[in-house]
Short mmCIF file of C-alpha atoms in Angstrom, two decimals:
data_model
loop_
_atom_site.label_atom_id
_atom_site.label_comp_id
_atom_site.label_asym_id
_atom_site.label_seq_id
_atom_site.Cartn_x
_atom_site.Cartn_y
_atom_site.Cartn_z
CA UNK Y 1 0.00 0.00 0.00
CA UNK Y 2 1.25 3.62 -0.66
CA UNK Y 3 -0.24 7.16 -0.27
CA UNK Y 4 -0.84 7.11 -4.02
CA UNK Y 5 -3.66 4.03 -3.73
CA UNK Y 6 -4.93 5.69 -0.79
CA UNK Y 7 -5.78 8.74 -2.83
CA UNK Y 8 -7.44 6.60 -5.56
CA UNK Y 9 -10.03 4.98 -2.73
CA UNK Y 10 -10.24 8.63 -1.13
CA UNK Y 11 -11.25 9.06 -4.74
CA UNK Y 12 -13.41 6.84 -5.38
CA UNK Y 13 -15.72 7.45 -2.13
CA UNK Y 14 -15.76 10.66 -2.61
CA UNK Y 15 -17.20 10.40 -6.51
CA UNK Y 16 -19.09 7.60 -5.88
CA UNK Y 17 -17.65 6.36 -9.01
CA UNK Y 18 -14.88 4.50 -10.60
CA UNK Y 19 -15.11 6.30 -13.54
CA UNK Y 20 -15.58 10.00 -12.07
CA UNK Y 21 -12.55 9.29 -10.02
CA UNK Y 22 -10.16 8.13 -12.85
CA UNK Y 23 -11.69 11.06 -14.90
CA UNK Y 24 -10.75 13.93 -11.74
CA UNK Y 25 -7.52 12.37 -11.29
CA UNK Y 26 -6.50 11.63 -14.80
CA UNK Y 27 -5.80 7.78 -14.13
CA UNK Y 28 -6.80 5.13 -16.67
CA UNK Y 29 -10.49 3.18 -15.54
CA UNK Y 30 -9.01 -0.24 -15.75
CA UNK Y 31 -5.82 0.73 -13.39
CA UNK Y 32 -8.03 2.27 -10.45
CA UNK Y 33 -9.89 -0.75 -10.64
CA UNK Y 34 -7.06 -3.04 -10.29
CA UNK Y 35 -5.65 -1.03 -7.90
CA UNK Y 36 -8.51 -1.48 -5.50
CA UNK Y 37 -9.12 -4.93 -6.18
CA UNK Y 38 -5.34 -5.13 -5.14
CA UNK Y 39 -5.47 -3.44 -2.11
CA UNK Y 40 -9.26 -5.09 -1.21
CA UNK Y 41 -6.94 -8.49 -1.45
CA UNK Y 42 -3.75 -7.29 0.22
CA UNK Y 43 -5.79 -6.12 3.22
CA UNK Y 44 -8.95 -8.78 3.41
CA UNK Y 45 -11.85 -6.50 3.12
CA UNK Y 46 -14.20 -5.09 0.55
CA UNK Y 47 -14.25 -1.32 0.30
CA UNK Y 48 -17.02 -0.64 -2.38
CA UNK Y 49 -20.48 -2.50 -3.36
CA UNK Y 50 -22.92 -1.51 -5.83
CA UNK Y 51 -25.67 0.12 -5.55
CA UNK Y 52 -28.47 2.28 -7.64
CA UNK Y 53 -26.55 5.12 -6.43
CA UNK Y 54 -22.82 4.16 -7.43
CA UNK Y 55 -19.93 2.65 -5.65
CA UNK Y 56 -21.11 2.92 -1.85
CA UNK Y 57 -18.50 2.37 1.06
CA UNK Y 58 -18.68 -0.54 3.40
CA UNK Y 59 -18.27 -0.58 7.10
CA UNK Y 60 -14.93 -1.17 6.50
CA UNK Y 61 -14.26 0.48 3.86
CA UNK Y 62 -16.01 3.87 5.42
CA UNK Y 63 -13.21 3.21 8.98
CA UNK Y 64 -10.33 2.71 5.91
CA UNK Y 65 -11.44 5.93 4.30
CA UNK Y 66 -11.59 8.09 7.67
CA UNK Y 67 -8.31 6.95 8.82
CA UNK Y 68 -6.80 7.21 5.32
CA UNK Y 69 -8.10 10.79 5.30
CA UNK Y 70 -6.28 11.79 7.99
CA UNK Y 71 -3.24 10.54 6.74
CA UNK Y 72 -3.20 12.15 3.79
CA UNK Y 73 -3.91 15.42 5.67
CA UNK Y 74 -0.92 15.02 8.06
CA UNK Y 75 1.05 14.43 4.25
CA UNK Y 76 -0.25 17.45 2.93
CA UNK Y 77 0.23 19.32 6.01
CA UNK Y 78 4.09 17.87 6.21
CA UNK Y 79 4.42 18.83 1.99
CA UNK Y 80 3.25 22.10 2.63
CA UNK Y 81 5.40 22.80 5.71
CA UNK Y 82 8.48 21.87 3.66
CA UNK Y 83 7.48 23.74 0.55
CA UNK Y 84 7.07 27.20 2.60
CA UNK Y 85 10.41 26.45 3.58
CA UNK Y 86 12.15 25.96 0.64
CA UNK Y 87 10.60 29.32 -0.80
CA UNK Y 88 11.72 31.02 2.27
CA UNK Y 89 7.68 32.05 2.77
CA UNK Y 90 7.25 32.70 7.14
CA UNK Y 91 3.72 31.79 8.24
CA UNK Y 92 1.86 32.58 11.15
CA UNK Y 93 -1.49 32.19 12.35
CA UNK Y 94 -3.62 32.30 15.43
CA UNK Y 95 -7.10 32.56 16.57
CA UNK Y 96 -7.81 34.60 20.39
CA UNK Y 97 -10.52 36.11 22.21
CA UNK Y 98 -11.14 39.56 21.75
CA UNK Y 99 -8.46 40.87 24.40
CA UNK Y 100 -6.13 43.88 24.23
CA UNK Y 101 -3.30 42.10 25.96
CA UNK Y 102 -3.32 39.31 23.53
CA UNK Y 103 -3.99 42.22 20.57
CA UNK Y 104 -1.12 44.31 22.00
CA UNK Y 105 1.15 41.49 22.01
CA UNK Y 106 0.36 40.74 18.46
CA UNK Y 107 1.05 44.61 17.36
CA UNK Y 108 4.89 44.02 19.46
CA UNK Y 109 5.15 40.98 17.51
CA UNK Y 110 4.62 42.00 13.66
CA UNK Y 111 7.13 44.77 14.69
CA UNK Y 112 9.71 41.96 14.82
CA UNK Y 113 9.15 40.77 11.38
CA UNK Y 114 11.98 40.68 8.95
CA UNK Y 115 12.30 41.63 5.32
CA UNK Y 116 11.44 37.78 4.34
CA UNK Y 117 7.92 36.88 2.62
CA UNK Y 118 5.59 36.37 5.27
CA UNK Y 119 2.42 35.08 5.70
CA UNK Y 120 0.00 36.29 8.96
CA UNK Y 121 -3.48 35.63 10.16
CA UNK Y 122 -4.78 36.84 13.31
CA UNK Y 123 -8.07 36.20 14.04
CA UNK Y 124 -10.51 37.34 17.27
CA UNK Y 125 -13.41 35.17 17.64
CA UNK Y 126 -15.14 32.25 20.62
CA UNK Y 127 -13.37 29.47 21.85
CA UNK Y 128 -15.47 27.27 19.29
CA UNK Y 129 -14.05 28.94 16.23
CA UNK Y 130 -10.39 28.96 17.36
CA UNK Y 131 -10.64 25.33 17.58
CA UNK Y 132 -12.21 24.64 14.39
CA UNK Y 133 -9.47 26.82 12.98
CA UNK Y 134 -6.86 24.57 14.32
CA UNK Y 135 -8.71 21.45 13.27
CA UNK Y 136 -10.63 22.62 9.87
CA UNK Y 137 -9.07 25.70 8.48
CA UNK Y 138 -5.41 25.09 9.03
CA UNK Y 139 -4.37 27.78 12.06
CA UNK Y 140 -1.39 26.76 13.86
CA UNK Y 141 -2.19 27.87 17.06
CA UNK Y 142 -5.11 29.42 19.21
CA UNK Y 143 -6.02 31.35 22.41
CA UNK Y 144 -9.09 30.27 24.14
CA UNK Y 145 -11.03 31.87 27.14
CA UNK Y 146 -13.31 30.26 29.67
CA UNK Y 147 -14.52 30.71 33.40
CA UNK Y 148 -11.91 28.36 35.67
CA UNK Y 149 -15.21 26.71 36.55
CA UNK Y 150 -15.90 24.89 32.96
CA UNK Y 151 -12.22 23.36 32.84
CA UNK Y 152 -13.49 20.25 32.80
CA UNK Y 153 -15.58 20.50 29.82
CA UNK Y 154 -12.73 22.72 28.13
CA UNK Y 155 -9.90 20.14 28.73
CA UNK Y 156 -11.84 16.95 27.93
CA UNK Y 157 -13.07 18.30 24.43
CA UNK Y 158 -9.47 19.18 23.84
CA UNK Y 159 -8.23 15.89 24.74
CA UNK Y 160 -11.09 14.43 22.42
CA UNK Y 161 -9.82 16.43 19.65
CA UNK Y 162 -6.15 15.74 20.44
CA UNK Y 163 -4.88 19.58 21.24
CA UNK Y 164 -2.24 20.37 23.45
CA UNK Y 165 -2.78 23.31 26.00
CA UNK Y 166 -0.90 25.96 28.19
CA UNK Y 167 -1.78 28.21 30.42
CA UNK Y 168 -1.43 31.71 29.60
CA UNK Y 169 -3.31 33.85 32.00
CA UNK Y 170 -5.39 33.36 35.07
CA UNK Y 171 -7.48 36.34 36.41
CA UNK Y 172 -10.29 38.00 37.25
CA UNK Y 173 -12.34 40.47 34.87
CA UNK Y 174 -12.43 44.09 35.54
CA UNK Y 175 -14.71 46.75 34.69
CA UNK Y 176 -13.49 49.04 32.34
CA UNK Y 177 -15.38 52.68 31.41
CA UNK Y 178 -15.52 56.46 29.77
CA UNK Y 179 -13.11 58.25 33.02
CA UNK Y 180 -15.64 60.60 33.05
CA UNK Y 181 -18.53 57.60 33.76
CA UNK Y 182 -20.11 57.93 37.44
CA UNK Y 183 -18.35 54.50 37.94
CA UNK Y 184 -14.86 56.22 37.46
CA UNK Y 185 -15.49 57.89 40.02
CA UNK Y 186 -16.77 55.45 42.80
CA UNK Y 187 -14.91 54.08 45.45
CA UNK Y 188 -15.93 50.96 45.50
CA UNK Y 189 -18.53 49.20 42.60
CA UNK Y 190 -20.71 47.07 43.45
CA UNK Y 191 -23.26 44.59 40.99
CA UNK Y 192 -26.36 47.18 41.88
CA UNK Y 193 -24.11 50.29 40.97
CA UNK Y 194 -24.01 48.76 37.36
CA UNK Y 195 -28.05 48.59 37.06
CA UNK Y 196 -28.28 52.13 35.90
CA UNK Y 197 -25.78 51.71 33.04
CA UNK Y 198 -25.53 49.78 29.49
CA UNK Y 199 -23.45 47.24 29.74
CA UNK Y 200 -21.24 45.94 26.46
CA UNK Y 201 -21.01 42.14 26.07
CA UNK Y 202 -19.57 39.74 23.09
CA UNK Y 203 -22.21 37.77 21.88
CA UNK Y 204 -20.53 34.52 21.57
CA UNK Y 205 -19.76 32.66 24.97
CA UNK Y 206 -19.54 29.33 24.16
CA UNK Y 207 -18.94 26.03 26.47
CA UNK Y 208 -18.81 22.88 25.46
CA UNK Y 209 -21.84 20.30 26.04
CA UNK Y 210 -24.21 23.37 27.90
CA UNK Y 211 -26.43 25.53 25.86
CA UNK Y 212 -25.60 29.48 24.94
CA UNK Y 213 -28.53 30.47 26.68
CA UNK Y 214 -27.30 28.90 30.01
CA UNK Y 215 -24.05 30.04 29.32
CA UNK Y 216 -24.76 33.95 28.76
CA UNK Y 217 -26.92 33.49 32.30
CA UNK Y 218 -24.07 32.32 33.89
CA UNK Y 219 -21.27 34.24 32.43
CA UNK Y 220 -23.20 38.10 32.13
CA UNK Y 221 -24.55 40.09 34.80
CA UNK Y 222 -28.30 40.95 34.91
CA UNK Y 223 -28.37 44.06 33.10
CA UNK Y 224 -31.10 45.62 32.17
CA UNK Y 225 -29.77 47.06 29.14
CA UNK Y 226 -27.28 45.49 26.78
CA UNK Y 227 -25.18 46.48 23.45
CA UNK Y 228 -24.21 42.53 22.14
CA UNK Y 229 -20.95 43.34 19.72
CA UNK Y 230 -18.65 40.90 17.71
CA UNK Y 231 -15.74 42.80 17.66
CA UNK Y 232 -13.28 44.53 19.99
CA UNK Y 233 -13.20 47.88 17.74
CA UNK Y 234 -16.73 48.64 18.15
CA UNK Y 235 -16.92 47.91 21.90
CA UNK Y 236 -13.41 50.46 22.31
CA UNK Y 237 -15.65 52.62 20.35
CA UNK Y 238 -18.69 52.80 22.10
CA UNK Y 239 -16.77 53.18 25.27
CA UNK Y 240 -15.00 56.22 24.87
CA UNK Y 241 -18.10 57.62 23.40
CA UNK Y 242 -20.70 56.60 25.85
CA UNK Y 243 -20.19 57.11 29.70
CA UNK Y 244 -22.90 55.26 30.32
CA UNK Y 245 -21.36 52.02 29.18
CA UNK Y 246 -19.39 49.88 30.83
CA UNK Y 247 -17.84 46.55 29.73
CA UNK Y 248 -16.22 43.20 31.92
CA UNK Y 249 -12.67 42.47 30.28
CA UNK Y 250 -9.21 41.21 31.15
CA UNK Y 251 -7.08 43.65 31.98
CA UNK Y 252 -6.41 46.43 29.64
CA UNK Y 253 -2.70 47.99 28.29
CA UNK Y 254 -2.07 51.32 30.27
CA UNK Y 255 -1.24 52.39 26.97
CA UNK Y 256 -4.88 52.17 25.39
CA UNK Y 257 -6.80 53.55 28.18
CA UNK Y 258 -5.31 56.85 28.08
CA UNK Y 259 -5.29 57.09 24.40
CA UNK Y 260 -8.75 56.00 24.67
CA UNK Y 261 -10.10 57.62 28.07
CA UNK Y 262 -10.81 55.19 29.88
CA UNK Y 263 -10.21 53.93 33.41
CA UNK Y 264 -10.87 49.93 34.74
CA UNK Y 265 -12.14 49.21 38.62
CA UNK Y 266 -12.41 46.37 39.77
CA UNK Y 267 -15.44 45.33 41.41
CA UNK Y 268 -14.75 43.38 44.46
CA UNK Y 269 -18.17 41.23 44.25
CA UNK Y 270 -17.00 39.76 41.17
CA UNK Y 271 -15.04 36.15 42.55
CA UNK Y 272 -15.46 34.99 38.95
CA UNK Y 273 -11.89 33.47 37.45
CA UNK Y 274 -11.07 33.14 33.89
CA UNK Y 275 -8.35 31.49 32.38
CA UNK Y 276 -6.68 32.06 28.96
CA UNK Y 277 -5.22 28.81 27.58
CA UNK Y 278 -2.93 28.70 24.68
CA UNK Y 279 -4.04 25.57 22.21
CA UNK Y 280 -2.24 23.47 19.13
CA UNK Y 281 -1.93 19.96 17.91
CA UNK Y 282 -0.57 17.46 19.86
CA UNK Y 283 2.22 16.84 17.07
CA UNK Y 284 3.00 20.53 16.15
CA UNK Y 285 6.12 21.74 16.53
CA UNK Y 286 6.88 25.33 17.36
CA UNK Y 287 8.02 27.54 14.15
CA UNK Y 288 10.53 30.83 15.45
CA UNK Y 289 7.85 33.13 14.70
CA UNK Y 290 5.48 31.20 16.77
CA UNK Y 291 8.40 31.68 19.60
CA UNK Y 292 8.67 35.35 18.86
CA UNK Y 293 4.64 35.72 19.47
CA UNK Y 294 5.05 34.35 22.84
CA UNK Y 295 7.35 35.85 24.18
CA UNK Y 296 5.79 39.03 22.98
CA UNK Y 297 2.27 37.70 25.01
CA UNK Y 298 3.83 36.95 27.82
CA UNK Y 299 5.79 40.29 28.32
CA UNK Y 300 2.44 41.80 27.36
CA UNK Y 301 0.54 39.59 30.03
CA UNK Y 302 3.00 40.59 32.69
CA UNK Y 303 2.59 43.99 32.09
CA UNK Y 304 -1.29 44.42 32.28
CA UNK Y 305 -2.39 41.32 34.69
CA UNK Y 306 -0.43 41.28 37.76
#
């Protein structure tokens, strides 16, 4: 067996057809077929049998597909990783929750790029999507957020998936506001102070196995008015233009809340811990750039949660 006859049954399962699948990959009829009648005798199964609908996959021919599917992405991922090399192309990617720590590091970080071709994709979005970028649109790496108490559920649907994780940060949110919001200038905040304001809130919490709805109840305050936003430029936005909005984040760059009036308090009610966890395939290696990032996030992370 070789990763050329896998292809050709990837081929044919995918076409449904013999002859679709010699036409797509430009291989004579009468060789695919002798190639899987070959391999069908080689390995003591059947992969195919007829039906009104073409060439339909057996029990044991749909397990050989799935796991020959995977191995022919690890090729193409290991092809691909060479080929960048030789044409001296740097890559980076990463998915993270909308955080200005993480978004501050990544602004130190491009800063540190070279004259070489380069290739970068940084992408803010829920813990969902960063995974599915790892697993379905080819990210290397990805930052995902969660309350300490859902660890379980976050660390067994990594495991399940076969990611690797570290911790990044551990902390608590903080409220962050206009400096000249009536919060700014409180003492101390408490949960009733924030009734009277609109709070700011991402719209995408996500936990494995529970349902958003339970989630958001668990996760937001009881506001009575709310602005849901899907990205971090809107909610700086709103508030440096609103002081009557308000917003629960990880701690913010000193840096950004002066150029963007603000001020954060923390509210001493709020026991809630978060944790940022830093995620990747168990058989990834670490590219320099990759290196370079963290380092860059962790100087950042020292810097604004202490």
């Amino acid at each position: 067996m070789n990763i050329l006859h896998m292809k050709y049954v990837v081929g044919i399962a995918e076409n449904g057809s013999i002859s679709k699948a010699a036409e797509e990959m430009h291989v004579a009829q009468p060789n695919l077929s002798r190639v899987v009648k070959e391999m069908e005798a080689d390995l003591g199964i059947r992969f195919f049998r007829r039906s009104s609908r073409g060439m339909m996959l057996t029990p044991e021919g749909e397990l050989f597909v799935n796991r020959a599917r995977k191995i022919l992405e690890q090729v193409d991922e290991i092809e691909n990783l060479y080929k960048e090399k030789k044409a001296g192309k740097q890559r980076f990617s990463i998915s993270a929750p909308r955080a200005s720590y993480i978004s501050d590091a990544f602004a130190s970080f491009s800063r540190t790029l070279g004259p070489e071709e380069a290739e970068i994709f940084y992408h803010e979005t829920n813990a969902l999507q960063a995974v599915k970028n790892i697993l379905e649109v080819g990210y290397n790496l990805g930052i995902i957020r969660y309350a300490a108490g859902y660890d379980r559920h976050f660390r067994q649907m990594l495991e399940d998936k076969g990611l690797k994780w570290e911790m990044v940060a551990e902390f608590r949110y903080v409220l962050v506001m206009h400096e000249n919001s009536e919060l700014a200038g409180m003492d101390s905040i408490r949960f009733t102070d924030l009734a009277r304001h609109i709070q700011i809130a991402h719209a995408d919490p996500y936990v494995p196995s529970l349902p958003l709805s339970t989630v958001r109840n668990e996760e937001l305050p009881q506001a009575p008015r709310r602005i849901f936003v899907f990205e971090r430029g809107s909610q700086l936005d709103l508030l440096s233009e609103n002081p009557e909005t308000f917003m629960w984040v990880s701690p913010l760059p000193e840096r950004l809340l002066k150029s963007m009036h603000l001020v954060q308090r923390k509210c001493g009610e709020n026991q809630r811990v978060y944790r940022d966890v830093l995620i990747y395939r168990r058989e990834y290696q670490m590219t320099e750039l990759d290196k370079r990032f963290i380092t860059e996030l962790t100087r950042s992370k020292r810097a604004c949660i202490r």
